[in-house]
Short mmCIF file of C-alpha atoms and ligand atoms in Angstrom, two decimals:
data_model
loop_
_atom_site.label_atom_id
_atom_site.label_comp_id
_atom_site.label_asym_id
_atom_site.label_seq_id
_atom_site.Cartn_x
_atom_site.Cartn_y
_atom_site.Cartn_z
CA MET A 176 -30.13 -55.76 -74.96
CA THR A 177 -30.40 -58.36 -72.20
CA THR A 178 -33.46 -59.35 -70.23
CA ARG A 179 -33.02 -58.96 -66.48
CA SER A 180 -35.41 -60.07 -63.74
CA ARG A 181 -36.37 -57.22 -61.46
CA ILE A 182 -38.10 -57.61 -58.10
CA ILE A 183 -41.05 -55.24 -58.39
CA GLY A 184 -43.01 -56.21 -55.26
CA CYS A 185 -42.60 -57.96 -51.91
CA GLY A 186 -45.10 -59.35 -49.42
CA SER A 187 -45.10 -61.49 -46.31
CA TYR A 188 -47.40 -63.26 -43.91
CA LEU A 189 -46.91 -64.56 -40.40
CA PRO A 190 -49.44 -66.66 -38.48
CA ALA A 191 -51.07 -64.76 -35.60
CA ASN A 192 -49.96 -67.13 -32.85
CA VAL A 193 -46.66 -66.01 -31.25
CA VAL A 194 -44.78 -68.53 -29.08
CA THR A 195 -42.07 -67.08 -26.84
CA ASN A 196 -39.03 -68.86 -25.44
CA ASP A 197 -40.70 -68.82 -22.02
CA ASP A 198 -43.72 -70.59 -23.56
CA LEU A 199 -41.37 -73.30 -24.87
CA ALA A 200 -39.66 -73.63 -21.50
CA LYS A 201 -43.00 -74.91 -20.19
CA ARG A 202 -42.88 -77.79 -22.72
CA VAL A 203 -39.19 -78.80 -22.83
CA ASP A 204 -36.15 -78.39 -20.58
CA THR A 205 -34.86 -75.07 -21.97
CA SER A 206 -34.72 -71.39 -21.06
CA ASP A 207 -35.03 -68.00 -22.70
CA GLU A 208 -31.44 -67.32 -21.63
CA TRP A 209 -30.04 -70.43 -23.41
CA ILE A 210 -32.00 -69.86 -26.62
CA VAL A 211 -31.14 -66.15 -26.88
CA ALA A 212 -27.44 -66.71 -26.09
CA ARG A 213 -27.01 -69.57 -28.62
CA THR A 214 -29.30 -68.39 -31.40
CA GLY A 215 -30.61 -64.84 -30.90
CA ILE A 216 -34.19 -66.19 -31.18
CA ARG A 217 -36.75 -64.65 -28.81
CA GLN A 218 -40.03 -65.82 -30.35
CA ARG A 219 -41.56 -67.54 -33.38
CA HIS A 220 -44.96 -67.59 -35.12
CA ILE A 221 -46.78 -70.93 -35.27
CA ALA A 222 -49.58 -71.75 -37.73
CA ALA A 223 -53.04 -72.35 -36.29
CA GLU A 224 -54.64 -75.77 -36.48
CA GLY A 225 -55.81 -76.26 -40.06
CA GLU A 226 -53.70 -73.36 -41.37
CA THR A 227 -51.52 -74.81 -44.11
CA THR A 228 -48.43 -73.81 -46.08
CA SER A 229 -50.60 -72.85 -49.07
CA ASP A 230 -52.69 -70.55 -46.83
CA LEU A 231 -49.54 -68.73 -45.72
CA ALA A 232 -48.18 -68.63 -49.28
CA PHE A 233 -51.46 -67.26 -50.65
CA GLU A 234 -51.53 -64.39 -48.13
CA ALA A 235 -47.90 -63.42 -48.82
CA ALA A 236 -48.45 -63.64 -52.58
CA LYS A 237 -51.51 -61.35 -52.47
CA LYS A 238 -49.48 -58.70 -50.62
CA ALA A 239 -46.55 -58.97 -53.03
CA MET A 240 -48.89 -58.59 -56.02
CA GLU A 241 -50.58 -55.58 -54.43
CA HIS A 242 -47.18 -53.99 -53.74
CA ALA A 243 -46.08 -54.67 -57.32
CA GLY A 244 -49.36 -53.33 -58.74
CA VAL A 245 -50.01 -56.49 -60.76
CA THR A 246 -53.11 -58.68 -61.07
CA SER A 247 -53.56 -62.43 -61.48
CA GLU A 248 -53.69 -61.94 -65.24
CA ASP A 249 -50.15 -60.56 -65.26
CA ILE A 250 -48.61 -63.62 -63.57
CA ASP A 251 -47.51 -66.46 -65.83
CA LEU A 252 -45.33 -68.51 -63.43
CA ILE A 253 -45.57 -69.41 -59.74
CA ILE A 254 -42.78 -71.18 -57.90
CA VAL A 255 -43.23 -72.11 -54.24
CA ALA A 256 -40.13 -73.06 -52.29
CA THR A 257 -41.15 -75.34 -49.45
CA ALA A 258 -40.09 -78.44 -47.54
CA THR A 259 -43.48 -78.61 -45.83
CA PRO A 260 -46.03 -78.89 -48.66
CA ASP A 261 -49.74 -79.27 -47.92
CA ASN A 262 -49.70 -82.70 -49.60
CA THR A 263 -47.06 -84.99 -51.08
CA PHE A 264 -48.66 -83.99 -54.38
CA PRO A 265 -49.87 -81.92 -56.13
CA ALA A 266 -47.44 -79.05 -55.73
CA THR A 267 -48.44 -76.41 -53.17
CA ALA A 268 -47.81 -73.88 -55.96
CA THR A 269 -50.79 -75.24 -57.92
CA LYS A 270 -53.06 -74.69 -54.90
CA VAL A 271 -51.85 -71.10 -54.69
CA GLN A 272 -52.33 -70.75 -58.44
CA ASN A 273 -55.93 -71.89 -58.17
CA ARG A 274 -56.74 -69.54 -55.29
CA LEU A 275 -55.18 -66.57 -57.09
CA GLY A 276 -56.85 -67.44 -60.40
CA VAL A 277 -53.55 -67.42 -62.26
CA LYS A 278 -53.10 -69.14 -65.63
CA GLY A 279 -49.64 -70.22 -66.82
CA PHE A 280 -47.67 -72.82 -64.87
CA ALA A 281 -46.80 -73.49 -61.23
CA PHE A 282 -44.51 -75.89 -59.40
CA ASP A 283 -42.66 -76.38 -56.11
CA VAL A 284 -38.94 -76.33 -55.47
CA GLN A 285 -37.45 -78.36 -52.62
CA ALA A 286 -34.11 -77.16 -51.31
CA VAL A 287 -35.14 -76.68 -47.65
CA CYS A 288 -33.64 -73.48 -46.19
CA SER A 289 -32.00 -72.59 -49.54
CA GLY A 290 -35.33 -73.07 -51.33
CA PHE A 291 -35.97 -69.39 -51.95
CA ILE A 292 -32.59 -68.88 -53.65
CA TYR A 293 -33.20 -71.99 -55.78
CA ALA A 294 -36.71 -70.76 -56.70
CA LEU A 295 -35.51 -67.23 -57.48
CA THR A 296 -32.72 -68.57 -59.68
CA THR A 297 -35.16 -70.85 -61.51
CA ALA A 298 -37.69 -68.06 -62.09
CA ASP A 299 -34.87 -65.78 -63.27
CA MET A 300 -33.92 -68.36 -65.91
CA TYR A 301 -37.52 -68.69 -67.18
CA ILE A 302 -37.76 -64.91 -67.44
CA ARG A 303 -34.39 -64.50 -69.14
CA ASN A 304 -35.15 -67.17 -71.73
CA GLY A 305 -38.57 -65.66 -72.46
CA GLN A 306 -40.81 -68.46 -71.14
CA ALA A 307 -42.26 -66.16 -68.49
CA LYS A 308 -42.64 -62.39 -68.19
CA THR A 309 -43.88 -62.00 -64.63
CA ALA A 310 -43.35 -64.59 -61.90
CA LEU A 311 -44.40 -65.03 -58.31
CA VAL A 312 -41.63 -66.56 -56.21
CA ILE A 313 -42.78 -67.66 -52.79
CA GLY A 314 -41.05 -69.21 -49.78
CA ALA A 315 -43.60 -70.75 -47.42
CA GLU A 316 -43.22 -73.17 -44.54
CA THR A 317 -45.03 -74.76 -41.63
CA PHE A 318 -41.96 -76.27 -39.99
CA SER A 319 -43.91 -76.61 -36.74
CA ARG A 320 -45.53 -79.70 -38.36
CA ILE A 321 -42.21 -81.57 -38.79
CA LEU A 322 -40.61 -80.72 -35.43
CA ASP A 323 -40.14 -83.20 -32.62
CA TRP A 324 -41.61 -81.10 -29.83
CA GLU A 325 -39.84 -83.32 -27.28
CA ASP A 326 -36.39 -82.52 -28.75
CA ARG A 327 -35.12 -79.29 -27.18
CA ARG A 328 -32.09 -79.25 -29.53
CA THR A 329 -34.30 -78.57 -32.55
CA CYS A 330 -37.83 -77.48 -31.59
CA VAL A 331 -36.67 -74.10 -30.24
CA LEU A 332 -35.05 -73.10 -33.53
CA PHE A 333 -37.87 -72.94 -36.07
CA GLY A 334 -41.08 -71.06 -36.89
CA ASP A 335 -43.78 -70.78 -39.57
CA GLY A 336 -44.32 -68.05 -42.18
CA ALA A 337 -44.27 -67.04 -45.82
CA GLY A 338 -42.74 -64.37 -48.01
CA ALA A 339 -43.17 -63.64 -51.69
CA VAL A 340 -41.72 -61.50 -54.45
CA VAL A 341 -42.99 -60.55 -57.91
CA LEU A 342 -40.25 -60.84 -60.49
CA GLN A 343 -40.62 -59.15 -63.88
CA GLY A 344 -38.51 -59.12 -67.03
CA VAL A 345 -37.03 -55.71 -67.91
CA GLU A 346 -34.59 -54.76 -70.65
CA GLY A 347 -31.03 -54.05 -69.56
CA ASN A 348 -27.75 -53.37 -71.31
CA GLY A 349 -26.14 -56.58 -70.11
CA THR A 350 -23.75 -54.66 -67.89
CA MET A 351 -23.38 -54.73 -64.13
CA GLU A 352 -25.06 -51.29 -64.07
CA ASP A 353 -28.39 -52.96 -64.92
CA VAL A 354 -31.16 -53.25 -62.34
CA GLY A 355 -32.43 -56.69 -61.34
CA ILE A 356 -30.74 -60.00 -60.64
CA LEU A 357 -27.08 -59.77 -61.72
CA ALA A 358 -25.78 -63.13 -60.47
CA ASN A 359 -26.97 -66.41 -58.97
CA ARG A 360 -24.92 -69.32 -57.67
CA LEU A 361 -26.27 -72.65 -56.39
CA HIS A 362 -24.54 -75.62 -54.76
CA SER A 363 -25.42 -78.91 -53.14
CA ASP A 364 -23.54 -81.73 -51.46
CA GLY A 365 -25.62 -84.86 -50.94
CA SER A 366 -22.95 -86.55 -48.83
CA LYS A 367 -23.98 -84.35 -45.87
CA TYR A 368 -27.65 -85.26 -45.81
CA GLU A 369 -27.47 -87.05 -42.45
CA LEU A 370 -26.40 -83.83 -40.72
CA LEU A 371 -29.81 -82.25 -41.37
CA TYR A 372 -32.76 -84.28 -42.58
CA VAL A 373 -36.31 -85.44 -41.85
CA ASP A 374 -36.56 -89.06 -40.72
CA GLY A 375 -39.65 -89.87 -42.76
CA GLY A 376 -41.18 -89.62 -46.20
CA PRO A 377 -43.67 -91.28 -48.56
CA SER A 378 -41.19 -93.64 -50.18
CA SER A 379 -39.14 -94.56 -47.11
CA THR A 380 -41.40 -94.73 -44.04
CA GLN A 381 -44.82 -93.67 -45.36
CA THR A 382 -44.82 -91.08 -42.55
CA VAL A 383 -44.11 -87.35 -42.50
CA GLY A 384 -41.22 -87.73 -40.05
CA HIS A 385 -39.38 -85.28 -37.82
CA LEU A 386 -36.45 -82.95 -38.36
CA ARG A 387 -33.07 -84.27 -37.13
CA MET A 388 -29.92 -82.18 -36.99
CA GLU A 389 -26.30 -82.22 -35.88
CA GLY A 390 -26.31 -78.55 -34.89
CA GLN A 391 -22.59 -77.92 -34.47
CA GLU A 392 -21.67 -79.60 -37.76
CA VAL A 393 -24.37 -77.64 -39.61
CA PHE A 394 -23.07 -74.44 -38.04
CA ARG A 395 -19.51 -75.14 -39.14
CA HIS A 396 -20.46 -75.90 -42.75
CA ALA A 397 -22.89 -72.96 -42.91
CA VAL A 398 -20.22 -70.39 -42.08
CA THR A 399 -17.76 -71.81 -44.64
CA ASN A 400 -20.24 -72.44 -47.47
CA LEU A 401 -21.99 -69.09 -47.15
CA ALA A 402 -18.74 -67.15 -47.25
CA GLY A 403 -17.71 -69.11 -50.36
CA VAL A 404 -20.91 -68.50 -52.28
CA ILE A 405 -21.00 -64.77 -51.43
CA ARG A 406 -17.45 -64.51 -52.81
CA GLU A 407 -18.68 -66.19 -56.01
CA VAL A 408 -21.51 -63.73 -56.73
CA LEU A 409 -19.19 -60.81 -55.95
CA ALA A 410 -16.60 -62.22 -58.36
CA ASP A 411 -19.30 -62.77 -61.03
CA THR A 412 -20.25 -59.11 -60.89
CA GLY A 413 -16.83 -57.60 -60.22
CA LEU A 414 -18.10 -56.07 -56.99
CA GLU A 415 -16.40 -55.86 -53.60
CA PRO A 416 -17.85 -56.56 -50.14
CA THR A 417 -17.83 -52.78 -49.58
CA ASP A 418 -20.30 -52.41 -52.50
CA ILE A 419 -22.96 -54.43 -50.64
CA ASP A 420 -25.67 -52.11 -49.31
CA TRP A 421 -27.79 -54.87 -47.76
CA LEU A 422 -27.09 -58.46 -46.83
CA VAL A 423 -30.37 -60.38 -46.55
CA PRO A 424 -29.34 -63.78 -45.22
CA HIS A 425 -31.35 -66.87 -44.47
CA GLN A 426 -32.25 -66.43 -40.80
CA ALA A 427 -31.03 -69.53 -38.95
CA ASN A 428 -28.96 -68.22 -36.10
CA GLN A 429 -27.69 -64.77 -35.08
CA ARG A 430 -24.20 -66.19 -34.58
CA ILE A 431 -24.09 -67.40 -38.21
CA LEU A 432 -25.24 -63.95 -39.40
CA ASP A 433 -22.60 -62.19 -37.27
CA SER A 434 -19.85 -64.51 -38.36
CA THR A 435 -20.68 -64.11 -42.09
CA ALA A 436 -20.85 -60.32 -41.82
CA ARG A 437 -17.54 -60.25 -39.90
CA LYS A 438 -15.81 -62.31 -42.58
CA PHE A 439 -16.65 -59.68 -45.22
CA GLY A 440 -16.22 -56.63 -43.00
CA ILE A 441 -19.93 -55.80 -43.45
CA SER A 442 -21.22 -53.68 -40.58
CA LYS A 443 -24.08 -55.13 -38.53
CA ASP A 444 -26.46 -52.36 -39.56
CA LYS A 445 -26.25 -53.53 -43.19
CA VAL A 446 -27.49 -57.02 -42.27
CA VAL A 447 -31.27 -57.48 -42.27
CA VAL A 448 -32.18 -59.49 -39.17
CA THR A 449 -35.52 -61.08 -38.32
CA VAL A 450 -34.35 -64.27 -36.62
CA ASP A 451 -35.03 -62.75 -33.19
CA ARG A 452 -38.76 -62.45 -33.99
CA HIS A 453 -39.37 -65.16 -36.62
CA ALA A 454 -36.80 -67.87 -35.69
CA ASN A 455 -35.76 -70.04 -38.65
CA THR A 456 -38.63 -70.20 -41.15
CA SER A 457 -36.57 -72.15 -43.71
CA ALA A 458 -37.42 -71.13 -47.31
CA ALA A 459 -39.62 -68.28 -46.05
CA SER A 460 -36.94 -66.47 -44.09
CA ILE A 461 -35.25 -64.50 -46.91
CA PRO A 462 -38.45 -63.14 -48.51
CA LEU A 463 -39.83 -62.35 -45.03
CA ALA A 464 -36.69 -60.35 -44.19
CA LEU A 465 -36.57 -58.73 -47.63
CA ALA A 466 -40.21 -57.62 -47.42
CA GLU A 467 -39.54 -56.03 -44.03
CA ALA A 468 -36.48 -54.11 -45.24
CA VAL A 469 -38.21 -52.97 -48.44
CA HIS A 470 -41.42 -51.86 -46.74
CA ASP A 471 -39.66 -49.96 -43.92
CA GLY A 472 -37.62 -48.08 -46.53
CA ARG A 473 -34.17 -49.49 -45.79
CA VAL A 474 -33.72 -51.00 -49.27
CA GLN A 475 -33.77 -48.25 -51.92
CA ARG A 476 -33.68 -48.35 -55.71
CA GLY A 477 -30.09 -48.75 -56.92
CA ASP A 478 -28.92 -50.59 -53.79
CA ILE A 479 -26.81 -53.73 -54.11
CA VAL A 480 -28.59 -56.50 -52.20
CA VAL A 481 -27.06 -59.93 -51.56
CA LEU A 482 -29.38 -62.81 -50.61
CA GLU A 483 -27.81 -66.02 -49.31
CA ALA A 484 -28.87 -69.29 -47.70
CA MET A 485 -27.78 -72.75 -46.68
CA GLY A 486 -29.91 -75.71 -45.71
CA GLY A 487 -30.46 -79.45 -45.61
CA GLY A 488 -29.00 -81.55 -48.39
CA PHE A 489 -26.71 -79.71 -47.98
CA THR A 490 -27.84 -77.01 -50.36
CA TRP A 491 -26.59 -73.45 -50.48
CA GLY A 492 -26.67 -70.47 -52.78
CA ALA A 493 -26.67 -66.72 -53.23
CA SER A 494 -28.19 -64.07 -55.50
CA LEU A 495 -26.88 -60.56 -56.10
CA VAL A 496 -29.46 -57.97 -57.07
CA ARG A 497 -29.29 -54.30 -58.02
CA TRP A 498 -32.56 -53.03 -56.57
N1 ACO B 513 -32.04 -75.57 -24.14
C1 ACO B 513 -31.12 -75.85 -23.22
N2 ACO B 513 -30.05 -76.65 -23.43
C2 ACO B 513 -29.92 -77.15 -24.66
C3 ACO B 513 -30.85 -76.91 -25.69
C4 ACO B 513 -31.95 -76.08 -25.38
N3 ACO B 513 -32.90 -75.78 -26.30
N4 ACO B 513 -30.45 -77.56 -26.78
C5 ACO B 513 -29.30 -78.20 -26.49
N5 ACO B 513 -28.99 -77.95 -25.19
C6 ACO B 513 -27.85 -78.43 -24.44
C7 ACO B 513 -27.27 -79.70 -25.04
O1 ACO B 513 -27.96 -80.82 -24.54
C8 ACO B 513 -25.85 -79.64 -24.52
O2 ACO B 513 -25.85 -80.07 -23.18
P1 ACO B 513 -24.66 -80.98 -22.60
O3 ACO B 513 -23.41 -80.14 -22.78
O4 ACO B 513 -25.06 -81.21 -21.20
O5 ACO B 513 -24.66 -82.19 -23.46
C9 ACO B 513 -25.53 -78.14 -24.54
O6 ACO B 513 -26.80 -77.47 -24.56
C10 ACO B 513 -24.72 -77.71 -25.73
O7 ACO B 513 -25.31 -78.30 -26.90
P2 ACO B 513 -24.73 -78.02 -28.32
O8 ACO B 513 -25.52 -78.78 -29.32
O9 ACO B 513 -23.26 -78.23 -28.27
O10 ACO B 513 -25.03 -76.46 -28.47
P3 ACO B 513 -24.48 -75.45 -29.52
O11 ACO B 513 -23.72 -74.39 -28.86
O12 ACO B 513 -23.86 -76.13 -30.70
O13 ACO B 513 -25.83 -74.77 -30.02
C11 ACO B 513 -27.32 -74.88 -31.89
C12 ACO B 513 -26.81 -75.57 -30.64
C13 ACO B 513 -28.02 -73.59 -31.47
C14 ACO B 513 -28.29 -75.79 -32.59
C15 ACO B 513 -26.12 -74.53 -32.82
O14 ACO B 513 -25.31 -75.65 -33.01
C16 ACO B 513 -26.59 -74.01 -34.15
O15 ACO B 513 -27.17 -72.96 -34.24
N6 ACO B 513 -26.30 -74.73 -35.22
C17 ACO B 513 -26.72 -74.32 -36.53
C18 ACO B 513 -27.91 -75.11 -36.86
C19 ACO B 513 -28.93 -74.36 -37.62
O16 ACO B 513 -29.00 -73.16 -37.63
N7 ACO B 513 -29.76 -75.13 -38.29
C20 ACO B 513 -30.84 -74.59 -38.99
C21 ACO B 513 -31.04 -75.31 -40.25
S1 ACO B 513 -29.67 -75.17 -41.32
C22 ACO B 513 -29.59 -73.63 -41.63
O17 ACO B 513 -30.59 -73.02 -41.70
C23 ACO B 513 -28.28 -73.00 -41.83
#
């Protein structure tokens, strides 16, 4: 027998305030036409004044727990993936833990847009080695707080939000017929940090800083790295691209999603897309998209679901799940 981590519930939360491309065109020299053509983004949600990453995470977590039918007493691990924590310390996860009344242990994972894959992989390992039975894995971000709202090259691309899953250990046979997470792969390459980074931090500038990005370079690496890591999880499980029922990618740019799907011959209707409505919500984007596709009935038990992401660092990774 082998312990597998199964996703038994999903939840998400988006701040009420919706900002359209036309709204942004009043602040910076841009247009709805440019943003839609280059990115597919039509709008994004922006957190209200005083609304923090832990607030968003808490709301998404409550919904995921309700969907899973578990209570605070059942949860023994919380991991929050975020690059926009409420405070430098303590971990945002401990704030969520306190509000939910969960015992056990809680910590944050920082891998920017790949954060959810890193957090899911980490929780999977704790479950498989028996240190946790039921985990909350949350991606939550308030990227609006680290954007340079004068920089049209970056401020149009991002939004705020949170998504969460409840992961629970189940017994499997150790074969690829099991349900749950069947493969995870993570990568990073610190030599590329200047292509996508925040120009501040407690130890360097004692400021929060703003996001800086070389968009075309990031695009180029994203397409290559994502294709590579999807191939790895397919090889790990002996599956083919045609076995994928749902691709749930990190939502950065419609052109990256199209290009990745094209590379594997995956039809567009098997790719879960939210970037048009949410923009890039960094670590929150995969669980937000997953929650949507699970709650509207697209993802069904038994489906093969591939989650993948790439972000600052660079970091990238993928998980393959039998639902
Ligand atoms: N509105 C209007 N014009 C703009 C805007 C804007 N918001 N932003 C840039 N421009 C202009 C530029 O100034 C430039 O003008 P110029 O030719 O007069 O100098 C022109 O548009 C083209 O700029 P590029 O940067 O070459 O535009 P590109 O086609 O590369 O698109 C984009 C930019 C959308 C950022 C693209 O490179 C991209 O999507 N990259 C991926 C980055 C990404 O997704 N990052 C997210 C984090 S990492 C991740 O999640 C994978």
